[in-house]
């Protein structure tokens, strides 16, 4: 053990922490300019090794800054079942990240002591990275941290974030969830997709065609890899494949969702289905332009509605009574919440932003459909629900309709990545649902109409001055901010607005929705000004949208 600590001391000198730099484990791990992250990566390698010893399982470390610009990077830690690490360990991550160089060993020993970790235990860490130019050396720093503490790392190289979550889960369930290889991942997903769509006769090439914006990132590489498996049952035109454009620049799911316009670099014909991935392929949004050239976005809320409708119909056909719920955040469009609750009679929960929160809430249902409006989401099936469905699919005494529905539910379970939101898996599920229901993207879009909305960002000196409550729907500090928002909201019809500090970028996010786009834009602008004035805005007052 002594020599492990000596090795940590020696190696940490090669990954020094800039004195005084303080970073927080945010919505999805650490995230900032890549130049500030070398020591963080080394230390997360140390922490993942401890977590592996504590849980006696394989832990994942994904080097990515997802939707952020190319210059940034970040790290997401993955727990044994493929879920996010627990809040206590997020706290340790922050503690280790911020210990000054000379205090690192003390901070490390503190975690070992608090968690009573047996340092002679084996430790295994899976490491993956996105396509950012900084990712290679940063993932090496993670592996240096693992080896300094005597752990073993397995380098998966370039993978999407959800692929690494999947590998970790497969490894720790001893193959029950699938093979812990990229090939195993494709094979599980495409087999389920082919099973789901095989009963749909006479699909035209148009119906099988989908344009994918790969955000110039890892998702593009992986779509290419998977394409051959799909046997032309899905014909993909891939744009923004990274061959020329910059990662996430004017493209990708975040750009499309926030700007509410098509990405650059994608050829779009009226009525054609298109989708965008984000920088690490854990988010997806769909969209199309109509014959008048108008842009229509089908975001995470519309995806959740489509999937919930499909599952509910299958459950009815299969004749099983399982408790289904939907989980959203404050960003969910008011129309989507009303549709799910009033029309579909589905229980809806609202949590704080961050899939870790949604995932947790979704576990309370037999079937939990969780999606953030930004397109990050998946579906969770409880173990009991999976067993009921499996029994039914194998039951010789039920009629054909019930059996068919039960088998479809089984294949739906297999095409979904239950460990985390996954753009590729979600895309296959959505394509299968549209094919099975014989639905066009226009028909899907018309399930309900979104309330016009707007998202803005405000720069403040320290975004931590904003504190929120009620799943981020109310600001409790700074004083006067919520009152200002309340009195602004009253001036518009069907209006709602909230603000929250981002956990991935150094900004405060502002959301507003209202009956008209003009009102939503105006409200978002006025709330931004209130944030600027009351929360210490910097860099010039937010400008009115044109
Ligand atoms: C991450 C999280 C998402 C979250 C998003 C934005 O996404 O995984 O759950 O919605 O950040 O978070 P914030 O508003 O706090 O900046 P990704 O795709 O960037 O990893």
XYZ file of C-alpha atoms and ligand atoms in Angstrom:
566
model
C 0.000 0.000 0.000
C 2.876 2.312 0.888
C 4.316 1.943 -2.591
C 0.921 2.739 -4.175
C 0.880 6.070 -2.379
C 4.476 6.756 -3.354
C 3.545 6.029 -6.949
C 0.543 8.382 -6.717
C 2.805 11.084 -5.344
C 5.334 10.580 -8.118
C 2.789 10.337 -10.927
C 0.694 13.252 -9.702
C 3.766 15.418 -10.161
C 3.440 14.697 -13.890
C -0.218 15.816 -13.778
C 0.048 18.878 -11.540
C -2.932 20.904 -10.448
C -2.774 24.609 -11.280
C -2.694 26.250 -7.816
C -5.961 27.847 -6.793
C -8.053 26.294 -9.583
C -11.443 25.187 -8.210
C -13.854 23.050 -10.254
C -17.153 21.420 -9.309
C -18.573 18.059 -10.381
C -21.507 19.463 -12.363
C -24.602 18.179 -14.146
C -22.575 15.514 -15.920
C -19.119 15.519 -14.346
C -16.314 18.048 -14.665
C -16.362 20.243 -17.713
C -14.232 23.195 -18.751
C -11.484 24.216 -21.157
C -9.394 21.118 -21.920
C -6.178 22.852 -20.867
C -7.355 22.893 -17.251
C -8.214 19.222 -17.041
C -5.067 17.077 -17.034
C -4.871 16.837 -13.222
C -8.638 16.246 -13.013
C -8.339 13.255 -15.335
C -5.445 11.758 -13.382
C -7.387 12.180 -10.157
C -10.578 10.725 -11.632
C -8.465 7.709 -12.556
C -7.539 7.462 -8.874
C -11.147 7.892 -7.780
C -12.501 5.347 -10.277
C -9.964 2.856 -8.905
C -11.219 3.448 -5.373
C -14.836 3.193 -6.523
C -14.036 -0.089 -8.238
C -12.470 -1.465 -5.057
C -15.412 -0.266 -3.000
C -18.053 -1.780 -5.275
C -15.932 -4.801 -6.260
C -17.013 -4.066 -9.814
C -15.824 -2.407 -13.011
C -16.222 1.372 -13.187
C -16.303 3.531 -16.338
C -14.595 6.820 -17.077
C -15.676 8.665 -20.220
C -13.581 11.563 -21.463
C -15.964 13.951 -23.213
C -17.482 17.397 -23.012
C -20.479 16.276 -25.042
C -22.369 19.331 -26.368
C -19.713 21.873 -25.325
C -17.367 23.456 -27.897
C -14.355 21.522 -29.222
C -11.914 23.447 -26.955
C -13.621 22.112 -23.824
C -13.408 18.647 -22.428
C -14.785 16.802 -19.455
C -15.218 13.527 -17.658
C -18.233 11.419 -16.730
C -17.917 8.632 -14.147
C -19.985 5.485 -14.619
C -21.130 3.234 -11.772
C -21.400 -0.601 -11.979
C -24.875 -0.903 -13.527
C -24.033 1.773 -16.068
C -25.644 4.556 -14.057
C -24.084 7.810 -12.869
C -22.044 7.799 -9.648
C -23.854 8.583 -6.410
C -23.975 12.103 -4.927
C -21.562 11.088 -2.120
C -18.967 10.042 -4.665
C -19.578 13.180 -6.709
C -18.603 14.971 -3.496
C -15.388 12.935 -3.255
C -14.687 13.758 -6.893
C -14.913 17.472 -6.143
C -12.782 17.000 -3.006
C -10.022 15.181 -4.922
C -10.198 17.551 -7.873
C -9.657 20.609 -5.740
C -6.996 19.348 -3.300
C -3.805 21.326 -3.825
C -0.854 19.264 -4.977
C 0.591 18.808 -1.487
C -2.797 17.806 -0.037
C -3.689 15.158 -2.608
C -2.597 12.148 -0.572
C -4.489 13.385 2.481
C -7.626 13.855 0.385
C -7.191 10.391 -1.106
C -6.648 8.732 2.279
C -9.705 10.539 3.592
C -11.914 8.830 0.965
C -10.263 5.460 1.630
C -10.929 5.825 5.341
C -14.506 7.130 5.063
C -15.452 4.326 2.707
C -13.315 1.698 4.483
C -11.799 0.625 1.182
C -9.733 -2.532 1.058
C -6.720 -1.439 -0.958
C -5.666 -4.995 -1.706
C -8.868 -5.525 -3.691
C -8.637 -5.777 -7.521
C -9.731 -2.689 -9.436
C -10.958 -2.475 -13.026
C -11.728 0.661 -14.953
C -13.095 0.953 -18.509
C -11.991 4.129 -20.284
C -13.519 5.718 -23.380
C -13.117 8.996 -25.214
C -14.815 11.231 -27.767
C -13.224 12.708 -30.907
C -11.932 15.949 -29.387
C -8.253 16.581 -30.123
C -7.554 16.819 -26.386
C -9.250 13.507 -25.558
C -6.287 11.220 -26.330
C -3.897 12.738 -23.793
C -6.648 13.268 -21.231
C -7.755 9.638 -21.381
C -4.097 8.664 -20.967
C -4.058 10.793 -17.803
C -7.066 8.797 -16.499
C -5.209 5.545 -17.148
C -2.094 6.925 -15.435
C -4.243 7.557 -12.366
C -5.628 4.029 -12.447
C -2.210 2.416 -12.744
C -0.681 4.669 -10.063
C -3.103 3.139 -7.553
C -2.516 -0.383 -8.810
C -5.740 -0.753 -10.824
C -6.230 -2.203 -14.327
C -7.671 -0.113 -17.094
C -9.173 -1.220 -20.359
C -9.040 1.371 -23.102
C -12.101 1.275 -25.389
C -10.712 4.191 -27.369
C -13.267 6.118 -29.397
C -16.766 5.218 -28.206
C -19.983 7.093 -27.543
C -20.798 7.794 -23.906
C -23.775 5.388 -23.943
C -21.601 2.675 -25.456
C -19.233 2.905 -22.499
C -22.182 2.827 -20.053
C -23.358 -0.293 -21.867
C -19.911 -1.980 -21.650
C -19.692 -1.333 -17.913
C -23.159 -2.788 -17.335
C -22.448 -5.855 -19.526
C -19.195 -6.492 -17.715
C -20.739 -6.292 -14.267
C -23.763 -8.416 -15.128
C -21.471 -11.076 -16.576
C -22.891 -10.806 -20.074
C -26.586 -10.891 -19.069
C -27.093 -7.454 -20.564
C -25.006 -8.285 -23.656
C -21.348 -8.623 -24.654
C -19.021 -5.933 -23.374
C -17.760 -5.148 -26.881
C -18.708 -2.541 -29.459
C -19.625 -5.416 -31.774
C -21.835 -6.909 -29.050
C -23.586 -3.558 -28.691
C -24.367 -3.280 -32.425
C -25.433 -6.858 -32.634
C -27.904 -6.561 -29.736
C -29.415 -3.344 -31.046
C -29.710 -4.220 -34.693
C -31.155 -7.668 -34.033
C -33.883 -6.119 -31.903
C -34.491 -3.459 -34.559
C -34.751 -6.042 -37.341
C -37.139 -8.137 -35.218
C -39.307 -5.103 -34.527
C -39.559 -3.992 -38.138
C -39.706 -7.351 -39.899
C -43.489 -7.593 -39.668
C -43.939 -4.251 -41.410
C -44.555 -5.082 -45.035
C -43.961 -2.947 -48.094
C -41.945 -0.172 -46.534
C -40.789 2.132 -49.295
C -37.235 3.413 -49.561
C -38.530 6.820 -48.512
C -39.920 5.339 -45.317
C -36.613 3.621 -44.630
C -34.564 6.751 -45.212
C -33.227 8.995 -42.457
C -30.794 11.927 -42.560
C -28.470 12.021 -39.575
C -26.439 15.031 -38.418
C -23.474 13.494 -36.574
C -22.437 16.849 -35.007
C -18.947 16.206 -36.439
C -18.385 13.917 -33.488
C -18.132 10.350 -32.272
C -21.777 9.583 -33.121
C -20.975 9.992 -36.814
C -18.146 7.433 -36.637
C -20.353 4.974 -34.807
C -23.315 5.351 -37.159
C -20.940 4.526 -40.004
C -19.729 1.445 -38.122
C -23.241 0.230 -37.453
C -24.692 0.922 -40.901
C -23.594 -2.370 -42.438
C -25.511 -4.287 -39.774
C -28.798 -2.614 -40.608
C -29.086 -4.474 -43.887
C -30.681 -1.495 -45.597
C -33.682 -1.728 -43.266
C -32.622 1.759 -42.297
C -30.928 3.810 -44.992
C -28.926 6.597 -43.471
C -27.577 9.714 -45.156
C -24.909 10.912 -42.781
C -24.020 14.619 -42.612
C -21.501 16.454 -40.434
C -19.412 13.313 -40.201
C -16.326 15.119 -38.908
C -14.467 15.042 -42.222
C -14.467 18.839 -42.511
C -16.635 20.677 -39.982
C -15.910 21.471 -36.351
C -17.480 19.490 -33.512
C -20.890 20.874 -32.438
C -20.290 24.052 -34.446
C -23.610 25.179 -35.937
C -24.763 21.584 -35.776
C -25.682 18.834 -33.360
C -28.675 18.284 -31.087
C -27.957 21.157 -28.702
C -27.611 23.694 -31.519
C -30.823 22.538 -33.198
C -32.817 22.495 -29.959
C -31.628 25.818 -28.579
C -31.590 27.721 -31.884
C -34.766 26.017 -33.121
C -33.352 25.819 -36.617
C -31.724 23.226 -38.882
C -28.005 22.553 -38.538
C -25.666 23.687 -41.273
C -24.294 20.977 -43.523
C -27.477 18.899 -43.810
C -29.341 18.627 -47.107
C -33.025 18.770 -46.267
C -35.945 18.202 -48.579
C -39.482 19.088 -47.490
C -41.086 16.394 -45.373
C -37.899 14.324 -44.952
C -37.062 12.927 -41.520
C -33.805 14.256 -40.066
C -32.184 13.876 -36.683
C -29.194 15.353 -34.871
C -26.914 13.723 -32.312
C -24.840 15.676 -29.811
C -21.059 15.517 -29.310
C -20.991 12.196 -27.443
C -24.180 10.741 -28.939
C -26.264 10.566 -25.802
C -28.888 12.980 -27.111
C -31.070 13.028 -30.194
C -33.675 15.389 -31.631
C -35.727 14.960 -34.816
C -36.951 17.645 -37.224
C -38.196 18.370 -40.734
C -39.100 21.300 -42.934
C -42.603 21.440 -44.371
C -43.606 22.342 -47.926
C -43.683 26.029 -46.942
C -40.114 25.835 -45.705
C -41.122 26.026 -42.049
C -38.918 24.202 -39.552
C -40.520 21.711 -37.132
C -38.594 20.372 -34.141
C -39.468 17.092 -32.440
C -37.506 17.263 -29.226
C -37.131 14.985 -26.206
C -40.711 15.736 -25.129
C -42.140 14.628 -28.466
C -39.885 11.546 -28.384
C -41.135 10.668 -24.891
C -44.726 11.041 -26.061
C -44.192 8.822 -29.098
C -42.490 6.112 -27.055
C -45.060 6.300 -24.233
C -47.934 6.006 -26.706
C -46.323 2.999 -28.354
C -45.627 1.245 -25.059
C -49.101 1.935 -23.710
C -50.695 0.457 -26.819
C -48.492 -2.634 -26.597
C -49.297 -3.098 -22.919
C -53.028 -2.942 -23.708
C -52.653 -5.391 -26.598
C -50.582 -7.730 -24.442
C -53.149 -7.454 -21.671
C -50.675 -6.555 -18.932
C -51.176 -3.971 -16.290
C -47.872 -2.276 -15.533
C -47.408 1.119 -13.922
C -45.956 3.474 -16.489
C -44.641 6.934 -15.711
C -42.906 9.750 -17.548
C -40.127 11.861 -16.071
C -39.329 15.346 -17.321
C -37.551 18.485 -16.162
C -38.688 22.098 -15.947
C -37.646 22.514 -19.603
C -40.441 20.184 -20.734
C -42.858 22.058 -22.919
C -46.114 22.726 -21.037
C -48.091 21.187 -23.908
C -46.201 17.905 -23.574
C -46.884 17.637 -19.857
C -50.576 18.361 -20.408
C -50.767 15.784 -23.208
C -49.083 13.066 -21.152
C -51.186 13.741 -18.058
C -54.579 14.639 -19.520
C -54.790 12.742 -22.789
C -52.566 9.765 -22.110
C -53.313 9.536 -18.396
C -49.665 8.862 -17.627
C -48.149 9.875 -14.289
C -45.598 12.660 -14.858
C -42.770 13.547 -12.488
C -40.531 16.603 -12.720
C -36.908 16.485 -11.518
C -33.863 18.705 -11.606
C -31.852 18.855 -14.841
C -29.373 16.022 -15.350
C -30.116 12.490 -16.433
C -28.914 11.181 -13.086
C -31.996 12.757 -11.487
C -34.410 11.580 -14.153
C -32.980 8.068 -14.159
C -33.497 7.796 -10.426
C -37.107 8.989 -10.608
C -37.877 6.634 -13.519
C -36.804 3.659 -11.402
C -39.941 4.131 -9.304
C -42.183 2.832 -12.091
C -42.580 -0.580 -13.728
C -41.841 1.283 -16.932
C -40.274 4.720 -16.601
C -39.916 6.829 -19.728
C -37.516 9.682 -19.034
C -36.484 12.388 -21.428
C -35.089 15.852 -21.097
C -36.473 18.281 -23.663
C -32.942 18.472 -25.117
C -33.268 14.871 -26.321
C -31.415 13.065 -23.552
C -33.369 10.073 -22.349
C -34.312 6.428 -22.362
C -36.811 3.955 -20.907
C -36.310 1.826 -17.792
C -38.091 -1.471 -17.212
C -38.137 -2.878 -13.700
C -36.869 -6.425 -13.306
C -40.403 -7.553 -12.447
C -41.814 -5.888 -15.578
C -39.196 -7.589 -17.753
C -40.054 -10.959 -16.238
C -43.795 -10.514 -16.757
C -43.205 -9.566 -20.394
C -40.860 -12.495 -20.944
C -43.321 -14.987 -19.438
C -46.064 -13.681 -21.636
C -43.944 -13.867 -24.776
C -43.282 -17.531 -24.000
C -46.801 -18.393 -22.856
C -48.352 -21.008 -25.163
C -51.870 -20.348 -23.869
C -52.424 -16.803 -25.017
C -53.825 -15.567 -28.305
C -51.682 -14.362 -31.199
C -52.361 -10.681 -30.660
C -51.217 -10.799 -27.045
C -48.167 -12.848 -27.949
C -47.205 -10.504 -30.790
C -47.481 -7.501 -28.450
C -45.426 -9.244 -25.750
C -42.706 -10.102 -28.284
C -42.658 -6.535 -29.497
C -42.254 -5.364 -25.922
C -39.352 -7.781 -25.539
C -37.641 -6.453 -28.649
C -38.324 -2.906 -27.503
C -36.515 -3.698 -24.267
C -33.578 -5.029 -26.287
C -33.277 -2.076 -28.630
C -33.252 0.368 -25.714
C -30.082 1.194 -23.828
C -31.406 1.200 -20.290
C -28.157 2.403 -18.781
C -28.462 5.979 -20.095
C -29.876 8.098 -22.936
C -28.419 6.837 -26.207
C -28.854 8.618 -29.558
C -28.240 5.472 -31.626
C -30.570 3.239 -29.597
C -33.248 5.941 -29.382
C -32.992 6.500 -33.138
C -33.546 2.797 -33.836
C -36.511 2.673 -31.477
C -38.108 5.783 -32.977
C -37.576 4.496 -36.529
C -39.108 1.156 -35.558
C -42.126 2.815 -33.918
C -42.782 5.046 -36.924
C -42.525 2.020 -39.217
C -44.810 -0.172 -37.078
C -47.410 2.567 -36.649
C -47.094 3.574 -40.306
C -46.642 7.110 -39.123
C -44.999 10.009 -40.924
C -42.942 12.576 -39.061
C -45.705 15.113 -39.755
C -48.271 12.871 -38.076
C -45.949 12.384 -35.125
C -45.420 16.140 -34.898
C -49.149 16.823 -34.844
C -49.782 14.719 -31.702
C -49.731 18.048 -29.841
C -48.484 21.581 -30.572
C -45.577 22.946 -28.579
C -46.018 26.222 -26.779
C -43.568 28.712 -28.307
C -40.468 28.908 -26.134
C -37.038 30.453 -25.926
C -33.799 29.586 -24.128
C -31.117 32.198 -23.444
C -27.811 32.287 -21.584
C -26.605 35.062 -19.272
C -23.007 35.525 -18.147
C -22.614 36.388 -14.467
C -19.515 36.769 -12.291
C -20.381 33.705 -10.194
C -23.347 31.591 -11.254
C -23.473 29.933 -7.832
C -25.276 33.038 -6.492
C -28.372 31.505 -8.093
C -29.976 28.864 -5.966
C -33.177 27.082 -6.956
C -35.919 24.944 -5.431
C -38.942 22.945 -6.605
C -37.052 21.005 -9.295
C -35.399 24.253 -10.426
C -38.718 25.946 -11.120
C -38.168 28.683 -8.516
C -35.114 30.787 -7.710
C -34.598 31.163 -3.967
C -31.567 33.433 -4.351
C -30.510 36.108 -5.125
C -33.198 38.017 -3.266
C -35.843 39.566 -5.476
C -35.139 37.472 -8.577
C -38.148 35.158 -8.265
C -40.454 38.116 -7.513
C -39.154 39.813 -10.650
C -39.777 36.649 -12.710
C -43.275 36.239 -11.233
C -44.326 39.755 -12.093
C -42.941 39.449 -15.637
C -44.665 36.106 -16.241
C -48.031 37.630 -15.257
C -47.866 39.963 -18.242
C -48.102 37.187 -20.846
C -50.705 34.570 -21.647
C -49.921 30.885 -20.943
C -46.497 31.987 -19.747
C -43.894 30.285 -17.600
C -40.241 31.070 -16.984
C -37.404 29.895 -14.778
C -33.658 30.381 -14.432
C -30.898 28.048 -13.238
C -27.120 27.916 -13.207
C -25.801 25.541 -15.879
C -23.828 22.572 -14.617
C -21.846 22.217 -17.834
C -21.116 25.788 -18.949
C -20.211 28.949 -17.078
C -23.595 30.613 -17.687
C -27.049 31.024 -16.197
C -29.765 29.486 -18.349
C -33.081 31.242 -18.886
C -36.196 29.461 -20.160
C -39.482 31.071 -21.131
C -42.611 29.851 -22.857
C -45.786 31.696 -23.767
C -48.733 31.703 -26.133
C -46.826 33.357 -28.994
C -43.180 33.262 -30.055
C -43.001 37.035 -29.707
C -44.170 36.816 -26.089
C -41.784 33.933 -25.297
C -38.865 35.881 -26.798
C -39.845 39.052 -24.970
C -40.303 37.277 -21.655
C -36.974 35.433 -21.992
C -35.230 38.707 -22.752
C -36.778 40.526 -19.768
C -35.992 37.658 -17.407
C -32.398 37.677 -18.728
C -32.158 41.373 -17.876
C -33.449 40.634 -14.359
C -30.775 37.938 -13.965
C -28.133 40.293 -15.289
C -29.090 43.023 -12.835
C -29.793 40.931 -9.742
C -27.208 38.146 -10.103
C -24.117 40.159 -11.065
C -24.149 40.012 -14.865
C -20.901 40.561 -16.757
C -19.955 41.255 -20.364
C -22.765 43.652 -21.310
C -26.533 43.522 -20.874
C -28.346 40.749 -22.780
C -29.591 42.110 -26.080
C -33.172 41.871 -27.316
C -33.592 39.068 -29.856
C -34.073 40.296 -33.404
C -25.502 17.165 -19.843
C -26.395 16.332 -18.968
C -27.840 16.608 -19.306
C -28.112 18.105 -19.196
C -27.114 18.902 -20.032
C -27.214 20.388 -19.804
O -25.713 16.794 -21.164
O -26.084 14.980 -19.145
O -28.638 15.874 -18.435
O -29.397 18.395 -19.618
O -25.805 18.527 -19.687
O -26.968 20.664 -18.457
P -26.816 22.125 -17.905
O -28.075 22.847 -18.295
O -26.671 21.962 -16.433
O -25.632 22.767 -18.565
P -24.499 16.483 -22.141
O -25.169 15.888 -23.319
O -23.840 17.801 -22.422
O -23.630 15.554 -21.368
